[in-house]
Tab-separated table of C-alpha atoms in Angstrom:
chain	number	residue	atom	x	y	z
V	1	ASP	CA	-22.186	13.750	11.830
V	2	ILE	CA	-21.613	10.376	10.368
V	3	GLN	CA	-24.418	8.045	10.760
V	4	MET	CA	-23.403	4.399	11.386
V	5	THR	CA	-26.074	1.684	10.645
V	6	GLN	CA	-25.398	-1.644	12.150
V	7	SER	CA	-27.156	-5.032	11.578
V	8	PRO	CA	-28.631	-7.200	12.918
V	9	SER	CA	-29.309	-5.483	16.349
V	10	SER	CA	-28.970	-9.052	18.029
V	11	LEU	CA	-28.376	-12.700	16.794
V	12	SER	CA	-28.328	-16.064	18.408
V	13	ALA	CA	-26.008	-18.730	16.990
V	14	SER	CA	-24.617	-22.134	17.913
V	15	ILE	CA	-20.921	-22.730	18.897
V	16	GLY	CA	-18.842	-23.173	15.874
V	17	ASP	CA	-21.185	-21.118	13.625
V	18	ARG	CA	-19.909	-18.357	11.347
V	19	VAL	CA	-21.417	-14.944	12.526
V	20	THR	CA	-21.513	-11.955	10.267
V	21	ILE	CA	-22.203	-8.511	11.132
V	22	THR	CA	-22.432	-5.639	8.791
V	23	CYS	CA	-22.098	-1.809	9.219
V	24	GLN	CA	-22.993	0.915	6.804
V	25	ALA	CA	-21.786	4.500	7.041
V	26	SER	CA	-23.713	7.504	5.768
V	27	GLN	CA	-20.839	8.729	3.631
V	28	ASP	CA	-17.497	7.305	2.375
V	29	ILE	CA	-15.069	6.760	5.452
V	30	LEU	CA	-12.443	4.918	3.323
V	31	THR	CA	-11.169	2.293	5.731
V	32	SER	CA	-11.526	4.314	9.073
V	33	LEU	CA	-13.574	1.856	10.825
V	34	ASN	CA	-13.068	0.110	13.954
V	35	TRP	CA	-14.917	-2.890	15.621
V	36	HIS	CA	-15.349	-3.103	19.482
V	37	GLN	CA	-16.428	-5.866	21.780
V	38	HIS	CA	-18.170	-5.218	25.032
V	39	LYS	CA	-18.986	-7.747	27.566
V	40	PRO	CA	-21.155	-6.826	30.438
V	41	GLY	CA	-19.412	-5.158	33.339
V	42	LYS	CA	-16.197	-5.174	31.670
V	43	ALA	CA	-14.087	-2.573	29.766
V	44	PRO	CA	-14.854	-2.632	25.992
V	45	ARG	CA	-12.081	-3.814	23.940
V	46	LEU	CA	-10.822	-2.863	20.584
V	47	LEU	CA	-10.743	-5.983	18.156
V	48	ILE	CA	-10.177	-4.481	14.559
V	49	TYR	CA	-8.927	-1.188	13.344
V	50	GLY	CA	-8.686	0.222	10.037
V	51	ALA	CA	-11.489	-1.985	8.770
V	52	SER	CA	-9.276	-5.281	8.735
V	53	ASN	CA	-6.461	-5.148	11.088
V	54	LEU	CA	-6.453	-7.359	14.062
V	55	GLU	CA	-5.389	-5.541	17.167
V	56	THR	CA	-2.664	-7.481	18.957
V	57	GLY	CA	-3.694	-10.338	21.098
V	58	VAL	CA	-6.987	-10.632	19.234
V	59	PRO	CA	-7.977	-14.280	18.186
V	60	SER	CA	-7.724	-14.767	14.575
V	61	ARG	CA	-11.155	-16.115	14.198
V	62	PHE	CA	-12.367	-12.389	14.380
V	63	SER	CA	-11.930	-10.505	10.968
V	64	GLY	CA	-13.045	-7.426	9.276
V	65	SER	CA	-13.458	-6.337	5.779
V	66	GLY	CA	-14.693	-3.394	3.637
V	67	SER	CA	-14.164	0.021	2.569
V	68	GLY	CA	-16.043	3.364	1.551
V	69	THR	CA	-19.580	2.906	3.180
V	70	ASP	CA	-20.043	-0.833	3.673
V	71	PHE	CA	-18.384	-3.103	6.190
V	72	THR	CA	-18.432	-6.596	7.489
V	73	PHE	CA	-17.278	-8.157	10.802
V	74	THR	CA	-17.025	-11.853	11.091
V	75	ILE	CA	-16.468	-14.490	13.735
V	76	SER	CA	-15.498	-17.571	11.759
V	77	SER	CA	-16.350	-20.339	14.568
V	78	LEU	CA	-18.458	-18.862	17.336
V	79	GLN	CA	-16.962	-19.626	20.914
V	80	PRO	CA	-18.758	-19.304	24.258
V	81	GLU	CA	-16.345	-16.213	25.263
V	82	ASP	CA	-17.605	-14.584	22.483
V	83	VAL	CA	-20.999	-13.574	23.782
V	84	ALA	CA	-20.995	-9.712	23.845
V	85	THR	CA	-22.143	-6.711	22.203
V	86	TYR	CA	-20.135	-5.572	19.094
V	87	TYR	CA	-19.940	-2.119	17.876
V	88	CYS	CA	-18.788	-0.546	14.751
V	89	GLN	CA	-17.202	3.035	15.026
V	90	GLN	CA	-15.868	5.353	12.334
V	91	SER	CA	-12.790	7.442	12.947
V	92	ASP	CA	-12.745	9.271	9.628
V	93	ASN	CA	-14.531	12.458	10.776
V	94	LEU	CA	-14.894	14.121	14.113
V	95	PRO	CA	-17.103	13.514	16.148
V	96	PRO	CA	-16.227	9.710	15.966
V	97	THR	CA	-19.767	7.791	15.944
V	98	PHE	CA	-20.836	4.392	16.834
V	99	GLY	CA	-23.247	1.898	15.488
V	100	GLY	CA	-26.008	0.842	17.551
V	101	GLY	CA	-24.505	-2.638	18.533
V	102	THR	CA	-25.168	-6.212	17.828
V	103	LYS	CA	-25.791	-8.419	20.795
V	104	VAL	CA	-24.297	-11.950	20.234
V	105	GLU	CA	-25.811	-14.676	22.008
V	106	ILE	CA	-25.429	-18.785	22.060
V	107	LYS	CA	-28.299	-20.768	20.797
N	1	GLN	CA	-0.329	-2.845	29.485
N	2	VAL	CA	-2.314	0.356	29.924
N	3	GLN	CA	-5.143	0.191	32.541
N	4	LEU	CA	-7.822	3.011	33.167
N	5	GLN	CA	-10.000	3.385	35.902
N	6	GLU	CA	-13.018	5.808	36.267
N	7	SER	CA	-14.143	7.262	39.630
N	8	GLY	CA	-16.604	10.010	40.755
N	9	PRO	CA	-20.054	10.424	42.016
N	10	GLY	CA	-22.751	8.014	41.157
N	11	LEU	CA	-25.631	10.432	41.732
N	12	VAL	CA	-25.681	14.061	40.913
N	13	LYS	CA	-28.558	16.754	41.067
N	14	PRO	CA	-29.948	18.536	37.839
N	15	SER	CA	-28.368	21.677	36.979
N	16	GLU	CA	-24.985	20.724	38.770
N	17	THR	CA	-21.602	20.090	37.480
N	18	LEU	CA	-20.306	16.493	37.163
N	19	SER	CA	-16.604	16.058	37.564
N	20	LEU	CA	-15.167	12.558	36.847
N	21	THR	CA	-11.575	11.248	37.035
N	22	CYS	CA	-9.871	8.530	35.167
N	23	THR	CA	-6.519	7.028	36.776
N	24	VAL	CA	-4.139	5.562	34.274
N	25	SER	CA	-1.463	3.151	35.076
N	26	GLY	CA	1.098	1.354	32.699
N	27	ASP	CA	1.332	4.701	30.538
N	28	SER	CA	2.204	8.354	30.902
N	29	ILE	CA	-0.729	10.709	30.197
N	30	ARG	CA	2.200	13.120	28.637
N	31	SER	CA	1.838	10.706	25.625
N	32	PHE	CA	-1.025	10.075	23.458
N	33	TYR	CA	-4.422	11.392	23.457
N	34	TRP	CA	-7.136	10.752	26.326
N	35	SER	CA	-10.819	10.593	25.670
N	36	TRP	CA	-14.288	10.309	27.300
N	37	ILE	CA	-17.290	8.432	26.016
N	38	ARG	CA	-20.628	7.781	27.261
N	39	GLN	CA	-23.607	5.397	26.879
N	40	PRO	CA	-27.012	6.543	27.966
N	41	PRO	CA	-29.368	3.748	29.100
N	42	GLY	CA	-30.600	1.917	25.801
N	43	ARG	CA	-28.651	3.940	23.517
N	44	THR	CA	-25.361	3.553	21.790
N	45	LEU	CA	-22.103	4.884	22.601
N	46	GLU	CA	-21.454	8.595	22.486
N	47	TRP	CA	-18.082	10.424	21.988
N	48	ILE	CA	-17.569	13.340	24.278
N	49	GLY	CA	-14.186	14.329	23.490
N	50	TYR	CA	-10.403	14.269	23.877
N	51	SER	CA	-7.496	16.248	25.223
N	52	SER	CA	-3.597	15.801	25.223
N	53	PHE	CA	-0.618	16.979	27.300
N	54	SER	CA	0.284	19.359	24.348
N	55	GLY	CA	-2.892	21.067	25.011
N	56	THR	CA	-4.843	19.910	21.922
N	57	SER	CA	-8.517	19.161	22.756
N	58	ASN	CA	-11.548	18.506	20.519
N	59	TYR	CA	-15.196	18.064	21.823
N	60	ASN	CA	-18.512	16.794	20.336
N	61	PRO	CA	-20.354	19.908	19.066
N	62	SER	CA	-23.469	18.618	20.981
N	63	LEU	CA	-21.585	18.853	24.477
N	64	ALA	CA	-18.997	21.627	23.720
N	65	SER	CA	-20.481	24.412	25.597
N	66	ARG	CA	-20.763	22.376	28.680
N	67	VAL	CA	-17.522	20.111	28.704
N	68	ALA	CA	-13.948	20.328	29.465
N	69	ILE	CA	-11.265	17.722	29.657
N	70	SER	CA	-8.158	18.454	31.722
N	71	LEU	CA	-4.788	16.494	32.468
N	72	ASP	CA	-2.979	16.329	35.864
N	73	THR	CA	0.550	14.743	35.053
N	74	SER	CA	1.531	14.849	38.800
N	75	LYS	CA	-1.259	12.206	39.450
N	76	ASN	CA	-1.432	10.618	36.022
N	77	GLN	CA	-5.089	11.354	35.816
N	78	PHE	CA	-7.411	13.071	33.527
N	79	THR	CA	-10.676	14.699	34.348
N	80	LEU	CA	-14.070	15.318	32.761
N	81	ARG	CA	-16.157	18.333	33.823
N	82	LEU	CA	-19.704	18.475	32.543
N	83	THR	CA	-21.827	21.581	33.690
N	84	SER	CA	-25.527	22.210	33.572
N	85	LEU	CA	-26.411	18.517	33.956
N	86	THR	CA	-30.018	17.255	33.010
N	87	SER	CA	-31.561	13.814	33.231
N	88	ALA	CA	-30.314	13.274	29.557
N	89	ASP	CA	-26.711	13.216	30.955
N	90	THR	CA	-27.688	9.894	32.834
N	91	ALA	CA	-25.044	7.487	31.399
N	92	VAL	CA	-22.238	4.948	32.014
N	93	TYR	CA	-19.148	7.065	31.375
N	94	TYR	CA	-15.759	5.527	30.022
N	95	CYS	CA	-12.510	6.882	29.921
N	96	ALA	CA	-10.084	5.715	26.948
N	97	ARG	CA	-6.685	6.131	25.264
N	98	GLY	CA	-7.012	7.519	22.094
N	99	LYS	CA	-8.081	10.129	19.808
N	100	ALA	CA	-10.846	9.262	17.398
N	101	SER	CA	-10.109	5.468	17.809
N	102	PRO	CA	-10.213	4.346	21.504
N	103	VAL	CA	-7.372	1.819	22.023
N	104	SER	CA	-8.008	0.976	25.672
N	105	TRP	CA	-11.066	1.552	27.558
N	106	GLY	CA	-11.778	1.758	31.356
N	107	GLN	CA	-14.826	-0.353	32.742
N	108	GLY	CA	-16.965	2.634	32.946
N	109	THR	CA	-18.964	4.300	35.958
N	110	LEU	CA	-22.638	4.728	36.015
N	111	VAL	CA	-23.719	8.275	36.648
N	112	THR	CA	-27.439	9.180	37.485
N	113	VAL	CA	-28.723	12.676	37.288
N	114	SER	CA	-31.681	12.966	39.536
N	115	SER	CA	-32.973	15.268	42.388
């Protein structure tokens, strides 16, 4: 299985801050990388697919980049409603695998 | 917009079989692929497998000997069956639309395996 290493595991930032999360794959996955947002008690939500493509309806402050083994997820200006845990997930090889998650909180 | 809702027992005994149902609205399960994913307490998400109306299915090798996903088009539902349960199967179980990339998810249901 492809291992996905995500960092940091948690972060605390102020409203309006730029937030960056990294995800590293144990082998080349091209751009087969998704980012999901999970708020407690709610259904997880796909935000970004194919490393950099914004899912319909997702605010433009969310973005993703990278290819191969190294990927980045960015919130350009953190908002209160962005408090959640974010997961990267590779879809290049079966079984699909997820990173450990990054819990984002407001300072 | 597709909506998914999991249902099933919250508590099951070791060695028993778990059966969870996902009810889909806003989409026909005759289209797309339908998956199950779980998250044990304190651990990350684990993909269980997917199935489709055409009969294509694929399961995580770590669970393949114990798992089956089936579709009921008359009810627009799909079902997860997991046999020989142990405490390691305690998790929140999610259903989702998608094959290797979950596009829409249910809210999840907690299943505890305990005597």
